[in-house]
């Protein structure tokens, strides 16, 4: 019997690597060698987005996806699937609703409603091998543009695709390019913004780790359209794997002649240099980013002048986000009109979301603009774990806002999200359930922006600090009702008067939580945190009927706040307790619970 | 090494150290605009920014020391204190935050007896906190010695810490 030539695609992105994909990979290599299965190819790929199910192996051409693979599972896959053509049912994805096994990747609900354009290659090609990208038509669009189109034709195409920037503000990309192309200058620059400072976002990292060449090709096309000869990519220092892979990709592209001098023999010169960020959220803001590339403190400056007029070293500069650049080659290969037909009137094409938090299927998803929040959370995301109730999504990171459950049927695009007080931002979606305290969340975000404020303008530097003070009062149960409006008033001032986007958007998490969850602020004034999160308003107690007196909690309590005789119900002293929650984790019989503190002010 | 203002590359007696610094400066063509990259590589080498090296860089590149400090203090990546042998970075990004990241941070904090930003007295552990490591799908997340650990629970953290401590004890014993 001849077995059709199979490929095993194993994800080696940061997510799966941390779940020990390397051990699975090694085991696969070893077993194929031992059994002399020379016909099977193992391929190291980037991320397919389904991080929840990692480490995962995709068997092609069967299109069968094995999930949560451990080294010990490899034997079964090799013996049954590769040698006997039988799918191993218990290693494929199980639909939690039907409890049926779903072997085919496309039929898994997580993938079903997605539309992969920008992420098309992710998880299917080896990001460290340029030939795989070329085999799928890579760099063809760049060649076509340079050889067959005038620069204004390229810009016209991007304009008619109606693509909007995916880095936050959603500025029309074609228009941005046009403005920069029109500027006269001996030198022009293009910049790829890969700072991805929003906590809860990993779209850019995944793209750079999984398909770096699409970003490079996009930048090449953009540089040609604008007339730039030098490109920069500004990448977060924390993204070690992305940095490594992008560096490899640049070198390979140079070797193939896609970067460098006289590209395709047309006289067009362009090259890209990689710059590592050094850990400052504000450096994602374009003027701060440029200062940082120049080797200065990452202080933002007022615009105008815009980067197109005066950017890096005073030269015309065009900055786009990683996802924006990566989408460019796909627009040309599918056709600008075709791309613009996807989505809504407000926004064309697809959007990439990082879906995390209290959700069953966390990972990276790509959906047409205008998909409802419900589809994202419940169909693709598979709903909320442990039977908990959905409370809200937080979208747009520290510049974004919370959208509560009664807006589940909202279509997601730039306009509607902004109307609701949030922003699309770069696409980080954090799903919140009933156990999330909205006051704590607002406090969390303001702590973040307050720390990241560069300090140049007073509204942001002082305003965020004052907002944090008020929020801390709420968390401690020391706030009064008037503080809610005081906080709102302050937030509005900071929003209106800050110098850069950081301060102008920092109040959004506060304003949306007050708008949709005012009752939670009121409850905190009354000393209650209904999600039982704010430490000063809760206490821990032992349920005597459930306690088996094993003493594990007492042994592990860092402050010796728990007492009790062996085999007797134990007792927690609320005065000593620091509410670290360790005892709950240790308890084998779920006998410890959190309750609202009996006295106001708690400890 | 004590504080000494007039220091040049020639003053460095350790040849390995000398070569490393020379190489870093060469990699970036002694260019002022690359100061952040240079500082990053210096920090990679020493795991912090020793003041005498900043002094030296200032002289070699002819950049005022104040300017170097103005850049270095702006970015959270840079540290002016020597860090421990094992660096533990706990994520307090949004995804990790709602999935119990702060609980893990507090746990590690009590176990090691240090707060984020501090180093244990035996210089074995440093604890750091960052906002998002970009692995939010497997939150909560921490990194020990460049290895990422995801989907953490207190139990898992305990196991990981114990493994590191044990290997340290074994090393101690074998010496
Ligand atoms: C505080 C702040 C942080 C930002 N962070 C990022 C970021 O991490 N990545 C990004 O692409 N854009 C970020 N932006 C938006 C950029 O300033 C810029 O608008 C964007 O890179 C333009 O790309 P686009 O047109 O492709 O969206 C940030 C803006 C602000 C105000
Ligand atoms: S929030 Fe922790 S890794 Fe992103």
Short mmCIF file of C-alpha atoms in Angstrom, two decimals, chain A residues 12-306:
data_model
loop_
_atom_site.label_atom_id
_atom_site.label_comp_id
_atom_site.label_asym_id
_atom_site.label_seq_id
_atom_site.Cartn_x
_atom_site.Cartn_y
_atom_site.Cartn_z
CA UNK A 12 6.67 26.39 17.36
CA UNK A 13 5.46 29.81 18.39
CA UNK A 14 5.93 31.31 21.84
CA UNK A 15 2.62 29.94 23.16
CA UNK A 16 3.15 26.34 22.16
CA UNK A 17 6.85 26.49 23.00
CA UNK A 18 6.00 27.38 26.57
CA UNK A 19 3.80 24.30 26.70
CA UNK A 20 6.83 22.25 25.70
CA UNK A 21 6.23 21.86 21.99
CA UNK A 22 9.98 21.26 21.68
CA UNK A 23 9.73 17.92 23.51
CA UNK A 24 6.87 16.84 21.25
CA UNK A 25 8.83 17.92 18.21
CA UNK A 26 11.91 15.95 19.30
CA UNK A 27 9.86 12.89 20.02
CA UNK A 28 8.26 13.05 16.56
CA UNK A 29 11.62 13.33 14.85
CA UNK A 30 12.95 10.43 16.88
CA UNK A 31 10.03 8.13 16.19
CA UNK A 32 9.89 8.79 12.47
CA UNK A 33 13.58 8.03 12.28
CA UNK A 34 13.27 4.85 14.31
CA UNK A 35 10.45 3.59 12.15
CA UNK A 36 12.11 4.79 8.96
CA UNK A 37 9.04 6.75 7.87
CA UNK A 38 11.05 8.72 5.37
CA UNK A 39 7.97 9.73 3.46
CA UNK A 40 6.61 11.92 6.23
CA UNK A 41 7.83 15.45 6.50
CA UNK A 42 7.88 17.37 9.79
CA UNK A 43 7.50 21.09 9.45
CA UNK A 44 8.02 23.73 12.10
CA UNK A 45 5.42 26.46 11.66
CA UNK A 46 4.12 29.57 13.32
CA UNK A 47 0.87 29.96 15.18
CA UNK A 48 -2.55 28.84 13.93
CA UNK A 49 -4.16 30.99 16.58
CA UNK A 50 -5.68 28.21 18.63
CA UNK A 51 -3.29 28.67 21.52
CA UNK A 52 -5.75 27.19 23.95
CA UNK A 53 -5.23 23.79 22.31
CA UNK A 54 -1.44 23.79 22.22
CA UNK A 55 0.84 22.13 21.52
CA UNK A 56 -0.90 21.17 18.32
CA UNK A 57 0.00 19.18 15.24
CA UNK A 58 -1.76 19.54 11.91
CA UNK A 59 -1.59 16.50 9.65
CA UNK A 60 -1.73 17.34 5.97
CA UNK A 61 -3.23 16.65 3.50
CA UNK A 62 -5.81 15.04 5.81
CA UNK A 63 -6.38 18.40 7.57
CA UNK A 64 -6.60 16.64 10.92
CA UNK A 65 -5.63 18.69 13.96
CA UNK A 66 -4.28 17.02 17.09
CA UNK A 67 -4.48 19.15 20.20
CA UNK A 68 -2.89 19.26 23.68
CA UNK A 69 -0.20 16.86 22.51
CA UNK A 70 2.30 15.53 25.01
CA UNK A 71 5.42 13.57 24.07
CA UNK A 72 3.77 10.35 25.21
CA UNK A 73 0.96 10.82 22.66
CA UNK A 74 3.33 10.77 19.74
CA UNK A 75 3.55 6.96 19.49
CA UNK A 76 -0.17 6.67 19.02
CA UNK A 77 -0.30 9.30 16.29
CA UNK A 78 2.59 7.66 14.46
CA UNK A 79 1.31 4.11 14.77
CA UNK A 80 -2.37 4.74 14.14
CA UNK A 81 -2.51 7.75 11.88
CA UNK A 82 0.71 7.61 9.93
CA UNK A 83 1.07 3.85 9.63
CA UNK A 84 -2.57 2.78 9.60
CA UNK A 85 -4.46 5.80 8.32
CA UNK A 86 -6.68 5.90 11.37
CA UNK A 87 -7.45 9.12 13.18
CA UNK A 88 -6.76 8.93 16.93
CA UNK A 89 -10.08 10.21 18.26
CA UNK A 90 -9.14 11.04 21.82
CA UNK A 91 -6.31 13.32 20.72
CA UNK A 92 -8.40 15.55 18.46
CA UNK A 93 -10.50 18.50 19.57
CA UNK A 94 -13.62 17.69 21.53
CA UNK A 95 -16.53 20.06 21.14
CA UNK A 96 -17.50 20.92 24.71
CA UNK A 97 -21.17 21.38 23.78
CA UNK A 98 -21.80 18.20 21.80
CA UNK A 99 -18.92 16.27 23.42
CA UNK A 100 -18.20 14.88 19.95
CA UNK A 101 -14.70 14.65 18.48
CA UNK A 102 -13.95 17.05 15.63
CA UNK A 103 -10.88 15.86 13.73
CA UNK A 104 -10.94 18.29 10.80
CA UNK A 105 -9.46 21.68 11.58
CA UNK A 106 -11.96 23.62 9.44
CA UNK A 107 -14.89 22.07 11.21
CA UNK A 108 -13.80 23.17 14.67
CA UNK A 109 -16.07 26.00 15.71
CA UNK A 110 -13.11 28.20 16.60
CA UNK A 111 -12.04 28.26 12.95
CA UNK A 112 -15.43 28.02 11.33
CA UNK A 113 -16.55 31.65 11.44
CA UNK A 114 -13.13 33.12 10.86
CA UNK A 115 -11.95 34.57 7.60
CA UNK A 116 -8.21 34.37 7.26
CA UNK A 117 -6.64 36.90 4.95
CA UNK A 118 -3.80 38.57 6.81
CA UNK A 119 -3.18 35.42 8.84
CA UNK A 120 -3.55 33.18 5.79
CA UNK A 121 -0.05 31.71 5.97
CA UNK A 122 0.29 31.62 9.75
CA UNK A 123 0.69 28.10 10.99
CA UNK A 124 1.07 26.66 7.53
CA UNK A 125 4.57 27.75 6.57
CA UNK A 126 7.97 27.64 8.17
CA UNK A 127 8.64 31.29 9.05
CA UNK A 128 12.38 30.73 8.95
CA UNK A 129 12.35 29.54 5.35
CA UNK A 130 11.74 32.19 2.71
CA UNK A 131 11.20 29.58 0.00
CA UNK A 132 7.96 28.45 1.59
CA UNK A 133 6.68 32.01 1.46
CA UNK A 134 7.80 32.33 -2.16
CA UNK A 135 6.09 29.04 -3.08
CA UNK A 136 2.78 30.53 -1.96
CA UNK A 137 3.26 33.49 -4.29
CA UNK A 138 5.32 35.57 -1.87
CA UNK A 139 7.08 38.70 -3.19
CA UNK A 140 5.20 38.33 -6.51
CA UNK A 141 2.98 41.29 -5.71
CA UNK A 142 5.99 43.40 -4.81
CA UNK A 143 7.64 42.49 -8.11
CA UNK A 144 4.46 43.30 -10.04
CA UNK A 145 4.08 46.66 -8.32
CA UNK A 146 7.66 47.69 -8.96
CA UNK A 147 7.79 46.44 -12.52
CA UNK A 148 4.32 47.16 -13.81
CA UNK A 149 2.75 49.96 -11.76
CA UNK A 150 3.49 53.58 -11.19
CA UNK A 151 3.69 54.54 -7.55
CA UNK A 152 0.41 56.47 -7.68
CA UNK A 153 -1.31 53.39 -9.10
CA UNK A 154 -0.19 51.40 -6.08
CA UNK A 155 -1.55 54.12 -3.80
CA UNK A 156 -4.78 54.20 -5.76
CA UNK A 157 -5.23 50.48 -5.19
CA UNK A 158 -4.69 50.80 -1.46
CA UNK A 159 -7.14 53.68 -1.36
CA UNK A 160 -9.79 51.69 -3.18
CA UNK A 161 -9.29 48.75 -0.83
CA UNK A 162 -10.47 51.16 1.91
CA UNK A 163 -7.87 49.68 4.27
CA UNK A 164 -7.63 51.49 7.59
CA UNK A 165 -4.62 51.31 9.89
CA UNK A 166 -4.71 48.45 12.35
CA UNK A 167 -2.50 50.11 14.97
CA UNK A 168 -5.19 51.94 16.86
CA UNK A 169 -6.65 55.05 15.34
CA UNK A 170 -7.78 53.46 12.07
CA UNK A 171 -6.44 56.18 9.79
CA UNK A 172 -7.02 55.37 6.08
CA UNK A 173 -3.78 53.80 4.89
CA UNK A 174 -3.98 54.89 1.25
CA UNK A 175 -4.44 58.51 2.26
CA UNK A 176 -1.51 58.33 4.67
CA UNK A 177 0.73 56.96 1.92
CA UNK A 178 -0.43 59.61 -0.49
CA UNK A 179 0.37 62.42 1.94
CA UNK A 180 3.87 61.07 2.42
CA UNK A 181 4.39 60.39 -1.30
CA UNK A 182 3.52 64.01 -2.10
CA UNK A 183 6.18 65.41 0.22
CA UNK A 184 9.45 66.30 -1.42
CA UNK A 185 12.58 65.06 0.25
CA UNK A 186 15.91 63.55 -0.65
CA UNK A 187 15.36 60.76 1.85
CA UNK A 188 12.08 59.21 3.02
CA UNK A 189 11.48 56.49 5.55
CA UNK A 190 8.90 53.83 6.22
CA UNK A 191 8.49 52.47 9.72
CA UNK A 192 6.79 49.35 11.01
CA UNK A 193 5.34 49.85 14.47
CA UNK A 194 5.82 46.57 16.31
CA UNK A 195 5.89 47.99 19.82
CA UNK A 196 2.62 46.31 20.78
CA UNK A 197 2.57 47.79 24.23
CA UNK A 198 -1.09 47.10 25.00
CA UNK A 199 -1.30 44.51 27.72
CA UNK A 200 -3.46 41.65 26.52
CA UNK A 201 -2.40 41.92 22.89
CA UNK A 202 -0.25 39.53 20.91
CA UNK A 203 -1.40 39.89 17.32
CA UNK A 204 1.75 41.60 16.11
CA UNK A 205 4.01 39.16 17.90
CA UNK A 206 2.22 36.21 16.33
CA UNK A 207 2.35 37.67 12.84
CA UNK A 208 6.05 38.45 13.13
CA UNK A 209 6.79 35.01 14.50
CA UNK A 210 4.63 33.17 11.99
CA UNK A 211 4.81 35.09 8.73
CA UNK A 212 7.53 37.77 8.86
CA UNK A 213 7.89 37.96 5.08
CA UNK A 214 4.39 39.30 4.57
CA UNK A 215 5.37 42.27 6.76
CA UNK A 216 8.58 42.77 4.80
CA UNK A 217 6.78 42.52 1.47
CA UNK A 218 4.17 45.02 2.63
CA UNK A 219 6.90 47.44 3.69
CA UNK A 220 8.65 46.98 0.33
CA UNK A 221 5.46 47.81 -1.57
CA UNK A 222 4.81 50.81 0.68
CA UNK A 223 8.36 52.06 0.29
CA UNK A 224 8.02 51.86 -3.47
CA UNK A 225 4.71 53.73 -3.41
CA UNK A 226 6.04 56.48 -1.18
CA UNK A 227 9.54 56.66 -2.55
CA UNK A 228 11.31 55.58 0.62
CA UNK A 229 14.72 53.98 0.56
CA UNK A 230 15.12 52.97 4.18
CA UNK A 231 12.76 51.14 6.50
CA UNK A 232 12.80 50.53 10.23
CA UNK A 233 10.93 48.06 12.32
CA UNK A 234 10.58 48.94 15.98
CA UNK A 235 10.06 45.74 17.94
CA UNK A 236 9.47 45.16 21.62
CA UNK A 237 12.58 43.82 23.34
CA UNK A 238 10.44 41.25 25.18
CA UNK A 239 9.58 39.56 21.89
CA UNK A 240 12.75 37.51 21.63
CA UNK A 241 11.48 34.92 19.16
CA UNK A 242 9.86 37.52 16.92
CA UNK A 243 13.11 39.50 16.87
CA UNK A 244 15.08 36.41 15.95
CA UNK A 245 12.72 35.35 13.20
CA UNK A 246 12.39 38.82 11.73
CA UNK A 247 16.15 39.16 11.68
CA UNK A 248 16.44 35.86 9.80
CA UNK A 249 13.71 36.99 7.40
CA UNK A 250 15.48 40.28 6.60
CA UNK A 251 18.71 38.42 5.88
CA UNK A 252 16.98 35.91 3.63
CA UNK A 253 15.13 38.65 1.76
CA UNK A 254 18.46 40.41 1.17
CA UNK A 255 20.01 37.21 -0.15
CA UNK A 256 17.16 36.77 -2.60
CA UNK A 257 17.48 40.35 -3.74
CA UNK A 258 14.11 41.58 -2.41
CA UNK A 259 15.95 44.03 -0.18
CA UNK A 260 19.03 45.94 -1.12
CA UNK A 261 20.18 47.86 -4.15
CA UNK A 262 18.63 47.75 -7.62
CA UNK A 263 15.79 45.42 -6.68
CA UNK A 264 14.49 43.34 -9.62
CA UNK A 265 16.92 45.25 -11.79
CA UNK A 266 14.66 48.28 -11.72
CA UNK A 267 16.96 50.66 -9.90
CA UNK A 268 14.73 50.69 -6.81
CA UNK A 269 16.71 50.57 -3.55
CA UNK A 270 15.28 49.66 -0.18
CA UNK A 271 16.46 48.05 3.03
CA UNK A 272 15.12 47.46 6.53
CA UNK A 273 16.82 47.86 9.89
CA UNK A 274 15.57 46.32 13.11
CA UNK A 275 15.40 48.43 16.27
CA UNK A 276 14.57 46.95 19.65
CA UNK A 277 12.28 48.87 21.96
CA UNK A 278 13.37 49.23 25.55
CA UNK A 279 10.14 48.94 27.46
CA UNK A 280 8.05 52.07 27.35
CA UNK A 281 4.38 51.94 26.41
CA UNK A 282 4.40 55.50 25.12
CA UNK A 283 6.93 54.51 22.45
CA UNK A 284 4.07 52.91 20.55
CA UNK A 285 2.85 56.44 19.89
CA UNK A 286 4.34 57.47 16.57
CA UNK A 287 6.19 60.64 17.54
CA UNK A 288 7.64 58.97 20.65
CA UNK A 289 8.59 55.96 18.58
CA UNK A 290 10.54 58.10 16.17
CA UNK A 291 12.38 59.80 19.02
CA UNK A 292 13.29 56.37 20.34
CA UNK A 293 14.57 55.18 16.95
CA UNK A 294 16.76 58.28 16.89
CA UNK A 295 18.23 57.15 20.20
CA UNK A 296 16.49 59.66 22.43
CA UNK A 297 14.06 59.56 25.32
CA UNK A 298 10.71 58.41 23.97
CA UNK A 299 8.90 61.68 24.57
CA UNK A 300 5.96 62.37 22.27
CA UNK A 301 5.55 65.77 20.69
CA UNK A 302 2.47 67.62 19.46
CA UNK A 303 1.30 67.04 15.90
CA UNK A 304 1.32 68.74 13.38
CA UNK A 305 3.84 68.42 11.94
CA UNK A 306 2.83 64.89 11.13
#
